[in-house]
Coordinates of C-alpha atoms and ligand atoms in Angstrom, one line a residue:
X297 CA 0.0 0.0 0.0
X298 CA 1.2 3.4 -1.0
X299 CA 1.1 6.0 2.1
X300 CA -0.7 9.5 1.4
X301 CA 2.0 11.8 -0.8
X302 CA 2.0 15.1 -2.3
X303 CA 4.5 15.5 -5.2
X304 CA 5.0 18.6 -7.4
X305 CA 8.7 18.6 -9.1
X306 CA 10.0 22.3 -9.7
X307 CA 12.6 21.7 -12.4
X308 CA 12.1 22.1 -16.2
X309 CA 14.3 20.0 -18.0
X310 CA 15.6 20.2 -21.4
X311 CA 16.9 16.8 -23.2
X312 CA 18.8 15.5 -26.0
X313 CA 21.9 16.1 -28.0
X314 CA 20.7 19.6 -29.1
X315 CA 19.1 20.7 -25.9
X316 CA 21.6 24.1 -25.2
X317 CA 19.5 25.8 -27.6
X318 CA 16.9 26.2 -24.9
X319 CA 18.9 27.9 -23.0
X320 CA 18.5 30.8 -25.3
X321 CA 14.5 30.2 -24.2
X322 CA 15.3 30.4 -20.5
X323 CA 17.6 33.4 -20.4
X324 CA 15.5 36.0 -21.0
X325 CA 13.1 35.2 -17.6
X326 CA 16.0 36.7 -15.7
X327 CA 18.3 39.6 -14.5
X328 CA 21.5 40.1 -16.6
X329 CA 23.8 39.2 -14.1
X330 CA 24.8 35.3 -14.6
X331 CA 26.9 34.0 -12.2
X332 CA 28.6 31.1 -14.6
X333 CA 29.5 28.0 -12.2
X334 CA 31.8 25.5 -13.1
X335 CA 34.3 22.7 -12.3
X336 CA 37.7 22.4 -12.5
X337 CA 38.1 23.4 -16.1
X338 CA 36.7 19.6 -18.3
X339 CA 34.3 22.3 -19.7
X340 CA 36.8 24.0 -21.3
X341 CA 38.1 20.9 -22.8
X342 CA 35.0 19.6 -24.6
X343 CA 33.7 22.8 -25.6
X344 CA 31.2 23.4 -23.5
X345 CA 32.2 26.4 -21.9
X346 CA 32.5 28.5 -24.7
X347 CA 29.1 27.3 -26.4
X348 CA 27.5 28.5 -23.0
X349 CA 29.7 31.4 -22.8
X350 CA 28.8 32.2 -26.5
X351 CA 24.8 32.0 -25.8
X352 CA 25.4 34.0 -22.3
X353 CA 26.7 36.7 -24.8
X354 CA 24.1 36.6 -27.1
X355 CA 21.5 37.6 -24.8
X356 CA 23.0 40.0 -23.6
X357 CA 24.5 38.7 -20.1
X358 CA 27.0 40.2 -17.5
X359 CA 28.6 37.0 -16.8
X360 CA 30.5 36.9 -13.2
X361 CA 33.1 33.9 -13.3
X362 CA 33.2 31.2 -10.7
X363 CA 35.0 28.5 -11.3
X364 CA 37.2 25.8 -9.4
X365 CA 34.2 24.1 -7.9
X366 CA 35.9 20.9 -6.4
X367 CA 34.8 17.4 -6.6
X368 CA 32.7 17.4 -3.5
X369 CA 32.3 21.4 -2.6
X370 CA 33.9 22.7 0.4
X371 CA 32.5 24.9 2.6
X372 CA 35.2 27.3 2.3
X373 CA 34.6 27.3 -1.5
X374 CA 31.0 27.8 -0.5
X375 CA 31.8 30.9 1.9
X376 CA 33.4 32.3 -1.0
X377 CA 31.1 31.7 -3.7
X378 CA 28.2 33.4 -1.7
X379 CA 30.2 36.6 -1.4
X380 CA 31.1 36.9 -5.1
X381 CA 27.2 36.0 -5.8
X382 CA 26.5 39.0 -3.3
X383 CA 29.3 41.6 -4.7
X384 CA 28.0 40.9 -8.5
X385 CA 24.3 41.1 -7.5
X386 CA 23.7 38.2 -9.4
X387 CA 20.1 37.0 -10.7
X388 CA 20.8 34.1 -12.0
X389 CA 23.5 30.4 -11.1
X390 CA 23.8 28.9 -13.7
X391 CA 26.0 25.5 -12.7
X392 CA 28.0 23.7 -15.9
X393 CA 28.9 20.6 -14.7
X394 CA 28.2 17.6 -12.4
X395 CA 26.7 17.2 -9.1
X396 CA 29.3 19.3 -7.3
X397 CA 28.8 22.2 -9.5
X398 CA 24.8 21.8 -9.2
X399 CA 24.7 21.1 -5.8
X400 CA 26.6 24.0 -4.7
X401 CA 24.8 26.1 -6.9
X402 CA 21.7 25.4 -4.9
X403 CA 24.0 25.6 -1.0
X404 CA 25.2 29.6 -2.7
X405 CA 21.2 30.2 -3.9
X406 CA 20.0 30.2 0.2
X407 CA 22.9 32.0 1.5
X408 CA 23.4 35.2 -0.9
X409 CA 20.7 36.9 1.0
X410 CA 21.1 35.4 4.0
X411 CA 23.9 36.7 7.5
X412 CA 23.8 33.8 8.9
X413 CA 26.7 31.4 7.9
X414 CA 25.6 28.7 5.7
X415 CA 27.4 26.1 7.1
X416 CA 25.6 26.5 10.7
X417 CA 22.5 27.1 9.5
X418 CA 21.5 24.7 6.8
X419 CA 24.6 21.6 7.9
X420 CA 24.2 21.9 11.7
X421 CA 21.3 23.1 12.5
X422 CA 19.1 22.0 9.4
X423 CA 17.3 24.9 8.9
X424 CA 15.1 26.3 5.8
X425 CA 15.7 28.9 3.6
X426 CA 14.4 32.0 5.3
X427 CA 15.7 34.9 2.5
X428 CA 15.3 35.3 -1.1
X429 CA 16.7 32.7 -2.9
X430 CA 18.5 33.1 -6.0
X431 CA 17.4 30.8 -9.1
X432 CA 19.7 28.0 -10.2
X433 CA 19.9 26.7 -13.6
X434 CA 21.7 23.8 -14.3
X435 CA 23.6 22.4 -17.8
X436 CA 24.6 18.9 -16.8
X437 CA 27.9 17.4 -17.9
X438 CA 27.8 14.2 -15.6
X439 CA 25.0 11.6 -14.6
X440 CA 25.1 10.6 -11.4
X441 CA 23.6 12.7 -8.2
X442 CA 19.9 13.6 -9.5
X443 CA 21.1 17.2 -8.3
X444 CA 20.0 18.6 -11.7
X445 CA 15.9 17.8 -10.4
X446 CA 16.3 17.6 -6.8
X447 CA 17.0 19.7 -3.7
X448 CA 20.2 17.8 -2.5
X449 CA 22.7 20.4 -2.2
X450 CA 26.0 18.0 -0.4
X451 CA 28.7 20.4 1.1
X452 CA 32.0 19.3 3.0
X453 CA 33.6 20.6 6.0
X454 CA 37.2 19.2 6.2
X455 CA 38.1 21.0 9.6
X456 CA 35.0 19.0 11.1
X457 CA 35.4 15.8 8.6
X458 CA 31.8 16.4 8.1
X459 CA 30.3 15.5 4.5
X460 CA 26.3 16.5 5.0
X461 CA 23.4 17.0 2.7
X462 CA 20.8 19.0 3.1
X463 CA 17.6 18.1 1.1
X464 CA 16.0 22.0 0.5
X465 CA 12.1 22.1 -1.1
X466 CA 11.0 22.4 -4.0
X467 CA 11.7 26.5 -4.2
X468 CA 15.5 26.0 -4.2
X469 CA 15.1 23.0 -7.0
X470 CA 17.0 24.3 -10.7
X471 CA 14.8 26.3 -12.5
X472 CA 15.4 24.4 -15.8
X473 CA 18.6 21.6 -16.6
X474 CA 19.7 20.7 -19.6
X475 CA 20.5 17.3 -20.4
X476 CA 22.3 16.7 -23.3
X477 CA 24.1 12.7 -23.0
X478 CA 26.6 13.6 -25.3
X479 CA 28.3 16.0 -22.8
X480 CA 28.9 13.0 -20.8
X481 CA 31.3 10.9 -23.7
X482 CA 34.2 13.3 -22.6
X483 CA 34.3 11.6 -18.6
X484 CA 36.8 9.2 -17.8
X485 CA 35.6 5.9 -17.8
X486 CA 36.2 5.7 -13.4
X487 CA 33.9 8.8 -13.2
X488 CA 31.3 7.4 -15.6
X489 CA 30.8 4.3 -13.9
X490 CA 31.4 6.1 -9.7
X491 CA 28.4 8.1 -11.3
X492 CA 26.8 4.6 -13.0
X493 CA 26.9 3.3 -9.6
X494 CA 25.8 6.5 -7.7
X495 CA 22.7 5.9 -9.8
X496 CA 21.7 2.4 -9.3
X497 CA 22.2 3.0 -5.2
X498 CA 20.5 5.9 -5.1
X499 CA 17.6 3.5 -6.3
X500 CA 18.8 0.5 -3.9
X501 CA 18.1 3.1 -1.0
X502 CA 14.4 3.8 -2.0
X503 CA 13.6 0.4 -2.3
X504 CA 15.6 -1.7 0.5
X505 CA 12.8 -0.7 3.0
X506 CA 8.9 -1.1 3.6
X507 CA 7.3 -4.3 2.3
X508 CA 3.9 -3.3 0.8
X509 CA 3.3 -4.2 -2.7
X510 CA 3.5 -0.5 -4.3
X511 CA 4.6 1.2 -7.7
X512 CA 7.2 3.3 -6.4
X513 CA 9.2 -0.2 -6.1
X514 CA 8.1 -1.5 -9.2
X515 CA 9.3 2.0 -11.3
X516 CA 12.8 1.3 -8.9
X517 CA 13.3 -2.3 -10.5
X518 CA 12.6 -1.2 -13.8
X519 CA 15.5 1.6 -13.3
X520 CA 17.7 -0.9 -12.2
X521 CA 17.4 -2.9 -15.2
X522 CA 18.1 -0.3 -17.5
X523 CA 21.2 1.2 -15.4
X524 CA 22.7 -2.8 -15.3
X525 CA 22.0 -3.2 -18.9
X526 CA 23.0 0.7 -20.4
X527 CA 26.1 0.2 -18.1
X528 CA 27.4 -2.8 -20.1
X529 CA 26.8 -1.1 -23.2
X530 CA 28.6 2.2 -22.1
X531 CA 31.8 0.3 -20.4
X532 CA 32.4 -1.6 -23.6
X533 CA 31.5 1.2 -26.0
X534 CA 31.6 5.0 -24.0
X535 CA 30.4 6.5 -27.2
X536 CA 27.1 4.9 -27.6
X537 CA 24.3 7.3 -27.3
X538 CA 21.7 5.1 -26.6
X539 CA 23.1 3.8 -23.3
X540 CA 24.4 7.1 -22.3
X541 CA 20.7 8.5 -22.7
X542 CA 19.0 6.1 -20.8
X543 CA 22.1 6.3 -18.0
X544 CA 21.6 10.2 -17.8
X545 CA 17.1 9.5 -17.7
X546 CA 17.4 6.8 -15.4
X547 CA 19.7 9.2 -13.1
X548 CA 17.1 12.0 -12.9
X549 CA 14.6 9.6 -12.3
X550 CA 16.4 7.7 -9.9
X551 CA 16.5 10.9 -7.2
X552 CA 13.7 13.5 -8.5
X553 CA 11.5 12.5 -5.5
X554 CA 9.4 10.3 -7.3
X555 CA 10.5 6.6 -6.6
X556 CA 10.3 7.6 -2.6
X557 CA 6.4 8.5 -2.7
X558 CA 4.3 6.7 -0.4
X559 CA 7.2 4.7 0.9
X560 CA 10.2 4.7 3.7
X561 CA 13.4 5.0 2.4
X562 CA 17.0 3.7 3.7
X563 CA 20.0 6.0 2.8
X564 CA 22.4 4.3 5.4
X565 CA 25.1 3.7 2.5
X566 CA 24.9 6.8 1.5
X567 CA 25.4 7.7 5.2
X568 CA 28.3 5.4 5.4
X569 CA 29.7 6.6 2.3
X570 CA 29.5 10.5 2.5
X571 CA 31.3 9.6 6.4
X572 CA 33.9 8.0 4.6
X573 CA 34.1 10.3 2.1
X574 CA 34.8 13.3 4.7
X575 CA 37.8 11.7 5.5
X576 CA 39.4 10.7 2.0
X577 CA 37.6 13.4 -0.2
X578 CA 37.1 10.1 -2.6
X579 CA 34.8 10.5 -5.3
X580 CA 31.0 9.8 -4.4
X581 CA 30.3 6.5 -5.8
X582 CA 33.1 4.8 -5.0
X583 CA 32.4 5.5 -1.4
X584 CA 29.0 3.8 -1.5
X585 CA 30.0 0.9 -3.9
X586 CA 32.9 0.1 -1.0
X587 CA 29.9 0.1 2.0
X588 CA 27.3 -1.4 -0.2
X589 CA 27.9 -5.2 0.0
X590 CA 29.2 -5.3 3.6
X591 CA 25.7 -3.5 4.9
X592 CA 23.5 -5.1 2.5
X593 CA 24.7 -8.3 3.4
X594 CA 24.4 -7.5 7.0
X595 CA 20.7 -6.6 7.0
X596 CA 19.6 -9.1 4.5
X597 CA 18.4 -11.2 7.2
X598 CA 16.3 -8.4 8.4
X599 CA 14.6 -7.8 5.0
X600 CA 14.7 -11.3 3.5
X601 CA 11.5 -10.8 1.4
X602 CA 12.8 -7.9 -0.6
X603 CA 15.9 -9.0 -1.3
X604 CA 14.6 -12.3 -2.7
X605 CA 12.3 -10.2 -5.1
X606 CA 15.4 -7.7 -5.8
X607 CA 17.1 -11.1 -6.8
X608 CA 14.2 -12.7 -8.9
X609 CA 12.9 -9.3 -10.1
X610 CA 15.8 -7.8 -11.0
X611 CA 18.8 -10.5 -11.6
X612 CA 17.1 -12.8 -12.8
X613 CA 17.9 -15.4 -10.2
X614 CA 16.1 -18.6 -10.6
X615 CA 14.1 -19.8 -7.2
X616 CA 13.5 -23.2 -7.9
X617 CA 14.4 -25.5 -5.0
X618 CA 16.5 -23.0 -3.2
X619 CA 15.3 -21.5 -0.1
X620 CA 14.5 -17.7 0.3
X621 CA 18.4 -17.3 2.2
X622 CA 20.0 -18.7 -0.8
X623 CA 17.8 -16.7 -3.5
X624 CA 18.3 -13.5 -1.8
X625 CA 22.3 -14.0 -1.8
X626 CA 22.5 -14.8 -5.1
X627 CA 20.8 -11.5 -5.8
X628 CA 24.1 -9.7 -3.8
X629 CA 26.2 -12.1 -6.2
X630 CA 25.0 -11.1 -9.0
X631 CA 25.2 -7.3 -7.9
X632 CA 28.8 -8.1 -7.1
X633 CA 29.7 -9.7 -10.4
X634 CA 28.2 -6.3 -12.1
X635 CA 30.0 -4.0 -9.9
X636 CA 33.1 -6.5 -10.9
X637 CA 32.2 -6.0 -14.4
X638 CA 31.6 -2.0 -14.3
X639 CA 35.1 -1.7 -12.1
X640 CA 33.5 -0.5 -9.3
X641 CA 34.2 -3.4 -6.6
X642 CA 36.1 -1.2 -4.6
X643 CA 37.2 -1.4 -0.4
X644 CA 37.7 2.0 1.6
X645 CA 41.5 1.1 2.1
X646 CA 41.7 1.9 -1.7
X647 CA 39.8 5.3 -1.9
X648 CA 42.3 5.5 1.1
X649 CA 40.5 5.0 4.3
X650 CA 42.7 3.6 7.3
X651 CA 42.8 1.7 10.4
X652 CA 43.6 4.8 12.5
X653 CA 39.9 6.2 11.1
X654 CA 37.3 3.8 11.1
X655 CA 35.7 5.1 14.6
X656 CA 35.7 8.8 13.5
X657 CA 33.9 7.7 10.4
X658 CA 31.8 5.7 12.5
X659 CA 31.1 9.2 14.5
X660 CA 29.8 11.4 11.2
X661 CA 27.8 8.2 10.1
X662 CA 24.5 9.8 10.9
X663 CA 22.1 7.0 11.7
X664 CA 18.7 7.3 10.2
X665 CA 15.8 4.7 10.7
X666 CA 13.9 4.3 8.1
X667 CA 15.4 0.9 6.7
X668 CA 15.0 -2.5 7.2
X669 CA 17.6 -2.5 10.8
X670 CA 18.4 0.7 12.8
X671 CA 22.4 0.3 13.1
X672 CA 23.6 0.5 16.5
X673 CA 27.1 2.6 17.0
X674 CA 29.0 -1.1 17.0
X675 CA 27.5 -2.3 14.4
X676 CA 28.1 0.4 12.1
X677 CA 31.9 0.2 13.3
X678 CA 31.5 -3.4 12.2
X679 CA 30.1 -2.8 8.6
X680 CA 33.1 0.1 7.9
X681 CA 35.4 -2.8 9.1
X682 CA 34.0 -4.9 6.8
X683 CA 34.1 -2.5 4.0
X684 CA 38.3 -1.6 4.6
Ligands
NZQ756 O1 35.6 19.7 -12.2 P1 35.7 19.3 -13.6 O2 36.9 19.7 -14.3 O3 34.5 19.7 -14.4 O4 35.7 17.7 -13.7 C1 34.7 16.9 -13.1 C2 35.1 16.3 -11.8 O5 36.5 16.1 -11.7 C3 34.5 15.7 -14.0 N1 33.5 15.9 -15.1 C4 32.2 16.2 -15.0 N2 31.7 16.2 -16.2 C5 32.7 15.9 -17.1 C6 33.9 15.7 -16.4 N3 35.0 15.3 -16.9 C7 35.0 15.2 -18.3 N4 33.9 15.4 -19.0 C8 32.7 15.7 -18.5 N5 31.6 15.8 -19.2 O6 34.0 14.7 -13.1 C9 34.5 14.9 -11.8 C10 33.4 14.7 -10.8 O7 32.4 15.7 -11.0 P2 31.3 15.9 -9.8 O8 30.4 16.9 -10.2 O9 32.1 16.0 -8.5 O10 30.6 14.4 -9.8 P3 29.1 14.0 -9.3 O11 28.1 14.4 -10.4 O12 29.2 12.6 -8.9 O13 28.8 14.9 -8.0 C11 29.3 14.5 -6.8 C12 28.8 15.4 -5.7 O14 27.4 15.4 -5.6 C13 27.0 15.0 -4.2 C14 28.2 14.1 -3.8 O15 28.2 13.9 -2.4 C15 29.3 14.9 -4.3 O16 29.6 16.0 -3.4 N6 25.7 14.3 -4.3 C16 24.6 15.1 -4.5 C17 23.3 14.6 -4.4 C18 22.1 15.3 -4.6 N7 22.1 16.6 -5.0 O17 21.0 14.8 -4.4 C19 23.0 13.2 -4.1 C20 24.2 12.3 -4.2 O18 24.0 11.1 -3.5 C21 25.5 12.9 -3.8 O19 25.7 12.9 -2.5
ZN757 ZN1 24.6 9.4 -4.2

């Protein structure tokens, strides 16, 4: 049974391989002052940057440079973005690049107007936007996060080893994205498939809890079979446009809010994962694809039922004569050859975890409840053990 819901989603979006165009259609709804977010510098390599800069120019922008946005955005780059955003009395973010530029697009758009510090306010204290907040366009050149149709906005404190997201509502969602798949041929195969598997977790974390019969889980298998079968086709050929659009649809889908109506939802890997990323700054996926089998395996037992359908459903496992254990672990199997396959079967020790920092990763591993087994302290020690 599906609980009661309300869903709206905020965010325009613009796809295909000639989708920039639009942008010319979205400009003009705003101020002239564009504050032009981006990474650290691929965009300038492929060509992107001066196709956007090019259209900027054409309508008639005042574009206020801010680039260097770093894998997983610091909140030092953060501090520093809102006061060039405030300086430039800027009307409009528009974020080129991945998740990290998207994200802290949206963590600058609630802190321009704001005296508070952001980091306090929305990290620590989890608070709501309470000034004017500045729109945020996004061009995606990465699938991975959902951040181009969702609220997430992830920001990391190194001083505190804290990595925390904060999921804002629907007013601080991008305005419009653009999705164009062919942007994301220039990514290095290990970022293509970290994002691959970002993807496919982010739908693992909707549907590893609650055990009504509802649609939200049947739209989450059918994700997961097109992210395991695009992802084949994209390791072996990068360039085929077919698996890189359904990788880059299936990654907005898989965290635009929609799979999580009317259910509970997990997140504890992505809990483990952004703890463990605080302390080795590794790149997002790879963090959860190192927790992943370690905690799934643990709470198996505890949500038996689903992870036998997750291995009949969407594996393929045959059931006959094997008991619901054996079915289920099969499923994880099967996960783990693909992860194998995809080059994604890493352990924390290789994104550079050690010994010395399993219990203060154990520390920023906020626990949430909403899976199949609430973790106590020790046994979330136990899984990033596991995971080394
Ligand atoms: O910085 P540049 O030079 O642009 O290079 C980037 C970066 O090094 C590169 N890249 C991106 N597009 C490229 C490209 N290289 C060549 N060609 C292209 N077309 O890829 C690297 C990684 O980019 P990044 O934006 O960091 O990756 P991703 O999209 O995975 O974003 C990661 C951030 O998003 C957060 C993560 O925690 C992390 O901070 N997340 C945001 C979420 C949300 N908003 O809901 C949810 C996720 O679970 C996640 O936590
Ligand atoms: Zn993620």
């Amino acid at each position: 049974m599906l609980g009661n819901f309300s869903y709206v989603n905020a965010t325009k979006l613009y796809f295909g391989d000639d989708s920039l165009k639009y942008l010319n259609d979205e400009l003009p709804k705003y101020g002239e002052n564009v504050m032009l977010i981006y990474g650290g510098g691929s965009i300038k390599k492929n060509g992107i940057y001066d196709d956007v800069v090019s259209i900027l120019k054409k309508n008639g922008k005042n574009i206020v440079e801010d680039g260097g946005v770093m894998p997983n955005p610091t909140v030092e780059k953060l501090r520093d973005g809102v006061a060039k955003a405030k300086e430039n009395n800027v009307d409009l973010l528009l974020a080129v690049g991945g998740g990290s530029c998207c994200d802290y697009a949206k963590a600058v758009s609630v802190s321009v107007n704001c005296d508070e510090d952001p980091w306090d306010k929305y990290y620590i204290r989890f608070e709501e936007p309470t000034c004017e907040i500045v729109p945020v366009g996004c061009v995606l050149t990465m699938a991975g996060t959902g951040s181009e149709m969702n609220g997430g906005a992830v920001i990391t404190n190194h001083d505190e080893k804290l990595k925390i997201g904060h999921v804002f509502g629907e007013e601080v969602m991008p305005k419009f994205s653009i999705l164009n798949p062919k942007y994301t041929m220039s990514l290095p195969k290990r970022q293509m498939t970290a994002g691959i598997y970002d993807i496919f977790n982010h739908i693992c974390e909707q549907y590893f809890s609650g055990d009504d019969d509802n649609t939200s889980d049947y739209l989450a298998e059918a994700l997961m079979k097109s992210v395991i079968k695009s992802s084949l086709v994209a390791i072996d050929n990068p360039e085929d446009y077919e698996a890189r659009s359904n990788i880059m649809w299936s990654a907005t889908w898989a965290l635009n809010t929609l799979i999580s109506r009317g259910k509970s939802t997990d997140w504890m890997v992505h809990m483990l994962g952004q703890s463990a990323g605080a302390y080795t700054d590794a790149t997002h996926g790879l963090t959860l694809a190192a927790v992943s089998l370690p905690y799934y395996k643990y709470i198996l037992p505890y949500g038996l039922h689903k992870f036998k359908r997750f291995a009949t459903e969407v594996w393929g496992i045959n059931p006959e004569g094997k008991s619901d254990d054996q079915i289920a672990k099969e499923g994880l199997d099967a996960m783990a050859d693909w992860m194998e396959k995809i080059g994604v079967k890493v352990t924390l020790g290789e994104l550079g975890a050690t010994e010395d920092m399993i219990e203060g990763i154990a520390d920023g591993t906020i626990i949430l409840e909403g899976g199949y087994k609430v973790l106590s302290r020790g046994e979330v020690v136990q899984i990033i053990k596991e995971s080394m």
